[in-house]
CSV table of C-alpha atoms in Angstrom, one decimal:
chain,number,residue,atom,x,y,z
A,1,MET,CA,-8.1,1.3,-36.6
A,2,THR,CA,-5.8,-1.1,-38.4
A,3,ASP,CA,-3.5,-3.5,-36.6
A,4,GLU,CA,-0.5,-1.4,-37.8
A,5,LEU,CA,-1.7,1.5,-35.7
A,6,LYS,CA,-1.8,-0.4,-32.5
A,7,MET,CA,1.0,0.2,-30.1
A,8,PRO,CA,3.1,-2.9,-29.5
A,9,LYS,CA,2.9,-3.9,-25.9
A,10,LEU,CA,6.0,-3.8,-23.7
A,11,HIS,CA,7.6,-7.1,-22.7
A,12,TRP,CA,10.1,-8.1,-20.1
A,13,GLU,CA,12.9,-7.7,-22.7
A,14,ASP,CA,12.0,-4.0,-23.1
A,15,PHE,CA,12.9,-3.0,-19.6
A,16,GLN,CA,16.5,-2.0,-19.0
A,17,PRO,CA,18.1,-1.7,-15.6
A,18,GLY,CA,19.0,1.9,-15.0
A,19,ALA,CA,16.2,3.3,-17.1
A,20,VAL,CA,14.4,6.2,-15.6
A,21,ALA,CA,11.1,7.8,-16.5
A,22,ILE,CA,8.7,10.3,-15.0
A,23,TYR,CA,4.9,10.1,-15.1
A,24,GLY,CA,2.2,12.4,-14.2
A,25,PRO,CA,1.5,15.1,-13.0
A,26,ARG,CA,-1.6,14.7,-11.0
A,27,LEU,CA,-3.1,17.4,-8.7
A,28,VAL,CA,-4.2,16.0,-5.4
A,29,THR,CA,-7.2,17.8,-3.9
A,30,ARG,CA,-8.3,18.2,-0.3
A,31,GLU,CA,-11.6,16.6,-1.2
A,32,GLU,CA,-10.1,13.4,-2.4
A,33,ILE,CA,-7.6,13.2,0.5
A,34,VAL,CA,-10.5,13.4,3.0
A,35,ALA,CA,-12.8,11.0,1.0
A,36,PHE,CA,-10.1,8.4,0.8
A,37,ALA,CA,-9.3,8.7,4.5
A,38,ALA,CA,-13.0,8.4,5.4
A,39,GLU,CA,-13.2,5.1,3.5
A,40,PHE,CA,-9.9,3.5,4.4
A,41,ASP,CA,-7.8,5.3,7.0
A,42,PRO,CA,-10.0,7.5,9.2
A,43,GLN,CA,-7.3,8.9,11.5
A,44,PRO,CA,-7.6,12.6,12.4
A,45,MET,CA,-4.5,13.7,10.6
A,46,HIS,CA,-6.1,12.6,7.3
A,47,LEU,CA,-9.6,14.0,7.9
A,48,ASP,CA,-9.6,17.4,9.6
A,49,GLU,CA,-7.3,20.4,9.5
A,50,VAL,CA,-7.7,21.3,13.2
A,51,ALA,CA,-7.1,17.8,14.5
A,52,ALA,CA,-4.3,17.4,12.0
A,53,SER,CA,-2.5,20.5,13.2
A,54,ALA,CA,-2.0,18.9,16.6
A,55,THR,CA,-0.3,15.8,15.1
A,56,LEU,CA,3.2,14.9,14.0
A,57,LEU,CA,2.2,15.8,10.4
A,58,GLY,CA,1.5,19.4,11.5
A,59,GLY,CA,-1.5,19.7,9.2
A,60,LEU,CA,-3.8,17.8,6.9
A,61,ALA,CA,-2.0,15.2,4.8
A,62,ALA,CA,-3.0,12.2,2.7
A,63,SER,CA,-2.9,8.7,4.2
A,64,GLY,CA,0.3,6.9,3.1
A,65,TRP,CA,-1.9,4.3,1.6
A,66,HIS,CA,-3.6,7.0,-0.5
A,67,THR,CA,-0.2,8.1,-1.8
A,68,CYS,CA,0.6,4.5,-2.7
A,69,CYS,CA,-2.7,4.2,-4.6
A,70,LEU,CA,-2.2,7.5,-6.4
A,71,LEU,CA,1.3,6.2,-7.4
A,72,MET,CA,-0.3,3.0,-8.7
A,73,ARG,CA,-2.7,5.0,-10.8
A,74,ILE,CA,-0.1,7.3,-12.2
A,75,ILE,CA,2.2,4.4,-13.3
A,76,ALA,CA,-0.8,2.5,-14.6
A,77,ASP,CA,-1.6,5.3,-17.0
A,78,GLY,CA,2.1,5.9,-17.5
A,79,PHE,CA,3.3,2.5,-18.6
A,80,VAL,CA,1.8,-0.5,-16.8
A,81,LEU,CA,-1.3,-0.6,-19.0
A,82,ASP,CA,1.0,-0.5,-22.0
A,83,ALA,CA,3.0,-3.4,-20.7
A,84,ASN,CA,2.2,-7.1,-20.5
A,85,SER,CA,2.0,-6.8,-16.7
A,86,MET,CA,1.1,-9.9,-14.9
A,87,GLY,CA,0.8,-8.2,-11.6
A,88,ALA,CA,3.2,-7.9,-8.6
A,89,PRO,CA,3.9,-10.3,-5.8
A,90,GLY,CA,4.1,-7.6,-3.3
A,91,VAL,CA,6.1,-4.6,-2.1
A,92,GLU,CA,9.7,-4.7,-0.8
A,93,GLU,CA,9.4,-1.5,1.1
A,94,ALA,CA,7.4,1.8,1.2
A,95,ARG,CA,8.6,4.8,3.0
A,96,TRP,CA,6.4,7.8,3.7
A,97,LEU,CA,9.1,10.4,4.0
A,98,ARG,CA,7.2,13.7,3.7
A,99,PRO,CA,3.5,14.5,4.0
A,100,LEU,CA,1.4,14.8,0.8
A,101,ARG,CA,-0.5,18.1,1.3
A,102,PRO,CA,-3.8,19.1,-0.4
A,103,GLY,CA,-3.2,21.0,-3.6
A,104,THR,CA,0.1,19.3,-4.4
A,105,SER,CA,0.8,18.3,-8.0
A,106,ILE,CA,2.7,15.0,-7.8
A,107,ARG,CA,4.7,13.1,-10.4
A,108,VAL,CA,6.2,9.6,-10.1
A,109,ARG,CA,9.8,8.8,-11.0
A,110,ALA,CA,10.3,5.2,-11.9
A,111,THR,CA,13.7,3.6,-12.0
A,112,VAL,CA,14.4,0.0,-13.2
A,113,LEU,CA,16.6,-1.4,-10.5
A,114,ASP,CA,17.1,-4.9,-11.9
A,115,LYS,CA,15.4,-7.7,-13.8
A,116,ARG,CA,15.6,-11.5,-13.9
A,117,ALA,CA,13.8,-14.3,-15.7
A,118,SER,CA,11.5,-16.5,-13.6
A,119,ASP,CA,13.0,-19.9,-12.8
A,120,SER,CA,9.7,-21.6,-12.6
A,121,ARG,CA,7.7,-19.8,-15.2
A,122,PRO,CA,9.4,-19.5,-18.6
A,123,GLU,CA,6.7,-17.2,-19.9
A,124,LEU,CA,7.5,-14.3,-17.5
A,125,GLY,CA,10.2,-12.3,-15.8
A,126,PHE,CA,10.6,-10.0,-12.9
A,127,VAL,CA,11.4,-6.3,-13.2
A,128,LYS,CA,12.2,-4.5,-10.0
A,129,PHE,CA,11.2,-0.9,-9.8
A,130,ARG,CA,11.9,1.9,-7.4
A,131,TYR,CA,9.1,4.5,-7.5
A,132,GLU,CA,9.5,8.0,-6.0
A,133,VAL,CA,6.5,10.3,-5.6
A,134,LEU,CA,7.7,13.9,-6.2
A,135,ASP,CA,6.2,17.2,-5.4
A,136,GLU,CA,6.5,20.3,-7.6
A,137,GLN,CA,10.0,21.0,-6.2
A,138,ASP,CA,11.2,17.4,-6.8
A,139,ALA,CA,11.1,16.7,-3.1
A,140,VAL,CA,10.6,12.9,-2.6
A,141,LEU,CA,7.4,12.4,-0.6
A,142,THR,CA,7.3,8.6,-0.8
A,143,VAL,CA,9.6,5.8,-2.0
A,144,MET,CA,8.3,2.4,-2.9
A,145,VAL,CA,10.2,-0.6,-4.3
A,146,SER,CA,8.3,-3.4,-6.0
A,147,PRO,CA,8.9,-6.2,-8.5
A,148,MET,CA,6.5,-6.5,-11.4
A,149,MET,CA,5.9,-9.7,-13.3
A,150,VAL,CA,6.0,-9.0,-17.1
A,151,ALA,CA,5.4,-11.5,-19.9
A,152,ARG,CA,8.5,-12.4,-22.0
A,153,ARG,CA,8.4,-11.8,-25.7
A,154,GLU,CA,10.3,-15.1,-26.2
A,155,PRO,CA,9.2,-17.4,-23.4
A,156,GLY,CA,12.1,-19.5,-22.1
A,157,ALA,CA,14.6,-18.0,-24.5
A,158,PRO,CA,18.2,-17.8,-23.3
A,159,ARG,CA,18.6,-14.9,-20.9
B,1,MET,CA,-21.2,11.7,28.1
B,2,THR,CA,-19.1,12.2,31.1
B,3,ASP,CA,-15.3,11.9,31.1
B,4,GLU,CA,-15.6,8.8,33.2
B,5,LEU,CA,-17.3,6.9,30.3
B,6,LYS,CA,-14.6,7.7,27.8
B,7,MET,CA,-12.4,4.7,27.0
B,8,PRO,CA,-8.8,5.3,28.0
B,9,LYS,CA,-6.6,5.4,24.9
B,10,LEU,CA,-3.9,2.9,24.3
B,11,HIS,CA,-0.3,4.0,24.7
B,12,TRP,CA,3.0,2.6,23.6
B,13,GLU,CA,3.4,0.9,27.0
B,14,ASP,CA,0.2,-1.1,26.3
B,15,PHE,CA,1.5,-3.1,23.4
B,16,GLN,CA,3.4,-6.3,24.3
B,17,PRO,CA,5.6,-8.2,21.9
B,18,GLY,CA,3.9,-11.6,21.0
B,19,ALA,CA,0.4,-10.3,21.5
B,20,VAL,CA,-2.0,-11.4,18.8
B,21,ALA,CA,-5.5,-10.1,18.0
B,22,ILE,CA,-8.0,-10.7,15.2
B,23,TYR,CA,-10.2,-7.9,13.8
B,24,GLY,CA,-13.0,-7.9,11.3
B,25,PRO,CA,-14.8,-9.6,9.6
B,26,ARG,CA,-15.5,-7.6,6.5
B,27,LEU,CA,-17.2,-8.9,3.4
B,28,VAL,CA,-15.6,-7.7,0.2
B,29,THR,CA,-17.9,-7.3,-2.7
B,30,ARG,CA,-17.3,-7.5,-6.5
B,31,GLU,CA,-18.7,-4.0,-6.7
B,32,GLU,CA,-16.1,-2.5,-4.4
B,33,ILE,CA,-13.3,-4.5,-6.0
B,34,VAL,CA,-14.1,-3.1,-9.5
B,35,ALA,CA,-14.8,0.5,-8.2
B,36,PHE,CA,-11.4,0.6,-6.4
B,37,ALA,CA,-9.6,-0.8,-9.5
B,38,ALA,CA,-11.3,1.7,-11.8
B,39,GLU,CA,-10.0,4.5,-9.6
B,40,PHE,CA,-6.5,3.3,-8.7
B,41,ASP,CA,-5.4,0.1,-10.4
B,42,PRO,CA,-7.3,-0.4,-13.7
B,43,GLN,CA,-5.5,-3.6,-14.8
B,44,PRO,CA,-7.8,-6.2,-16.5
B,45,MET,CA,-7.5,-8.7,-13.7
B,46,HIS,CA,-9.1,-6.3,-11.3
B,47,LEU,CA,-11.9,-5.1,-13.5
B,48,ASP,CA,-13.5,-7.8,-15.6
B,49,GLU,CA,-14.1,-11.5,-15.1
B,50,VAL,CA,-13.5,-12.5,-18.7
B,51,ALA,CA,-10.2,-10.6,-19.0
B,52,ALA,CA,-9.2,-11.8,-15.5
B,53,SER,CA,-9.7,-15.4,-16.3
B,54,ALA,CA,-6.9,-15.2,-18.9
B,55,THR,CA,-4.4,-13.8,-16.3
B,56,LEU,CA,-2.1,-15.4,-13.7
B,57,LEU,CA,-4.8,-14.7,-11.1
B,58,GLY,CA,-7.2,-17.0,-13.0
B,59,GLY,CA,-10.2,-14.8,-12.3
B,60,LEU,CA,-11.3,-11.5,-10.9
B,61,ALA,CA,-9.4,-10.5,-7.8
B,62,ALA,CA,-8.9,-7.3,-5.8
B,63,SER,CA,-5.9,-5.1,-6.4
B,64,GLY,CA,-3.2,-5.8,-3.9
B,65,TRP,CA,-3.4,-2.1,-3.0
B,66,HIS,CA,-7.1,-2.5,-2.3
B,67,THR,CA,-6.3,-5.4,0.1
B,68,CYS,CA,-3.9,-3.2,1.9
B,69,CYS,CA,-6.4,-0.4,2.2
B,70,LEU,CA,-9.1,-2.8,3.5
B,71,LEU,CA,-6.5,-4.1,6.0
B,72,MET,CA,-5.9,-0.5,7.1
B,73,ARG,CA,-9.6,0.1,7.6
B,74,ILE,CA,-10.1,-3.1,9.6
B,75,ILE,CA,-7.3,-2.3,12.0
B,76,ALA,CA,-8.4,1.4,12.2
B,77,ASP,CA,-11.7,0.2,13.5
B,78,GLY,CA,-10.1,-2.6,15.4
B,79,PHE,CA,-7.6,-0.7,17.5
B,80,VAL,CA,-5.7,2.1,15.8
B,81,LEU,CA,-8.4,4.7,16.4
B,82,ASP,CA,-8.4,3.6,20.1
B,83,ALA,CA,-4.7,4.1,20.3
B,84,ASN,CA,-2.6,7.2,20.4
B,85,SER,CA,-1.3,6.5,17.0
B,86,MET,CA,1.0,9.0,15.5
B,87,GLY,CA,1.1,7.4,12.1
B,88,ALA,CA,3.5,5.1,10.4
B,89,PRO,CA,6.8,5.8,8.7
B,90,GLY,CA,6.2,3.2,6.1
B,91,VAL,CA,5.9,-0.5,5.3
B,92,GLU,CA,8.7,-2.9,5.6
B,93,GLU,CA,7.1,-5.5,3.3
B,94,ALA,CA,3.8,-6.5,1.8
B,95,ARG,CA,3.3,-9.8,0.1
B,96,TRP,CA,0.2,-10.6,-1.9
B,97,LEU,CA,0.2,-14.3,-1.5
B,98,ARG,CA,-3.2,-15.4,-2.7
B,99,PRO,CA,-5.9,-13.5,-4.6
B,100,LEU,CA,-8.7,-11.8,-2.7
B,101,ARG,CA,-11.9,-12.9,-4.6
B,102,PRO,CA,-15.3,-11.2,-4.6
B,103,GLY,CA,-17.6,-12.4,-1.9
B,104,THR,CA,-14.7,-13.2,0.5
B,105,SER,CA,-15.2,-12.3,4.2
B,106,ILE,CA,-11.8,-11.2,5.5
B,107,ARG,CA,-10.3,-10.7,8.9
B,108,VAL,CA,-6.9,-9.3,10.0
B,109,ARG,CA,-4.6,-11.0,12.4
B,110,ALA,CA,-2.3,-8.5,14.0
B,111,THR,CA,0.8,-9.7,15.9
B,112,VAL,CA,3.1,-7.4,17.8
B,113,LEU,CA,6.6,-8.3,16.6
B,114,ASP,CA,8.6,-5.9,18.7
B,115,LYS,CA,8.7,-2.4,20.2
B,116,ARG,CA,11.3,0.3,20.9
B,117,ALA,CA,11.3,3.8,22.3
B,118,SER,CA,12.3,6.5,19.9
B,119,ASP,CA,15.8,7.8,20.4
B,120,SER,CA,15.0,11.3,19.1
B,121,ARG,CA,11.5,11.8,20.3
B,122,PRO,CA,10.9,11.0,24.0
B,123,GLU,CA,7.2,11.4,23.6
B,124,LEU,CA,6.7,8.3,21.3
B,125,GLY,CA,7.8,4.8,20.6
B,126,PHE,CA,7.6,2.4,17.7
B,127,VAL,CA,5.5,-0.8,17.7
B,128,LYS,CA,6.2,-3.2,14.8
B,129,PHE,CA,3.2,-5.2,13.7
B,130,ARG,CA,2.8,-8.1,11.3
B,131,TYR,CA,-0.7,-8.1,9.8
B,132,GLU,CA,-2.2,-11.1,8.0
B,133,VAL,CA,-5.3,-10.8,5.9
B,134,LEU,CA,-7.2,-14.1,6.4
B,135,ASP,CA,-10.1,-15.6,4.4
B,136,GLU,CA,-12.9,-17.7,5.9
B,137,GLN,CA,-10.6,-20.8,6.0
B,138,ASP,CA,-7.8,-18.8,7.7
B,139,ALA,CA,-5.7,-18.9,4.6
B,140,VAL,CA,-3.3,-16.0,4.5
B,141,LEU,CA,-4.0,-13.8,1.5
B,142,THR,CA,-1.7,-10.9,2.3
B,143,VAL,CA,1.1,-10.3,4.8
B,144,MET,CA,2.2,-6.8,5.7
B,145,VAL,CA,4.8,-5.6,8.2
B,146,SER,CA,4.8,-2.0,9.4
B,147,PRO,CA,6.0,-0.1,12.4
B,148,MET,CA,3.5,2.3,14.1
B,149,MET,CA,4.4,5.4,16.1
B,150,VAL,CA,2.5,5.5,19.3
B,151,ALA,CA,2.5,8.1,22.1
B,152,ARG,CA,4.1,7.1,25.3
B,153,ARG,CA,2.1,7.4,28.5
B,154,GLU,CA,5.2,8.6,30.3
B,155,PRO,CA,7.4,10.4,27.8
B,156,GLY,CA,11.1,9.8,28.2
B,157,ALA,CA,10.6,7.5,31.1
B,158,PRO,CA,13.2,4.7,31.5
B,159,ARG,CA,12.6,1.9,29.0
């Protein structure tokens, strides 16, 4: 492969507030819901249909952490691995609004909320995203807001 | 086992604001850091030492999502599975302050920030926790704040 065929990587300058994109889909199976729960969040509502039916969730559903991790994987394949991502300092909020049931095919809607250059590091900027995990009917299962650090194409250039 | 030997489960009434407890330890291996990243967050800084050394993290470190999931497992074993937990509506914030390196033995410090009865569901209340993931020197690697829904011993009783 020649250099000309390589995709140019996305920089901080390439993200525009208001931009929206949808990534996925990914089918979420009962098997992976239970396997994740057994490893990280072994509460009854994530492990067993009978126990889950007696809980607030009303039936087996993925751990909220599992939903966040699936979101991460979907956006990684969607755009993060094509961007000069330098990681994230954290999460501003995550809301688990509706249960993620086995057999659901999810997508992630990513919206650029805003962006700013770093005051202390001229080589990077922050891009704040709102991510929504959607089911097949576009119902929002989870909302997560997180800033991403992205390398600038022109470090320290005027904003 | 007779009923008398069963541990009584914790209810909403049993959590007191200001209470602090520490759970763990758990040793986090390079193998599990890379396996988690390969599944959910395949960015170079979580997968490969050489690639990671060129990033802001300065070396291989766990995905922030992995740290959150390990936190969840530590508190599940620590107290959540002994409580009448009804799940969590989400996360108010998570901050990944310092990298979690392979070979670190982590603990979780859980602090009860406040509690309130549910206005709409007399059978449960909210207990808001701050969780801090600590390394061997008590440095705080991650902070996470999340409310938990817990069943009340006396549903609808005066607060």
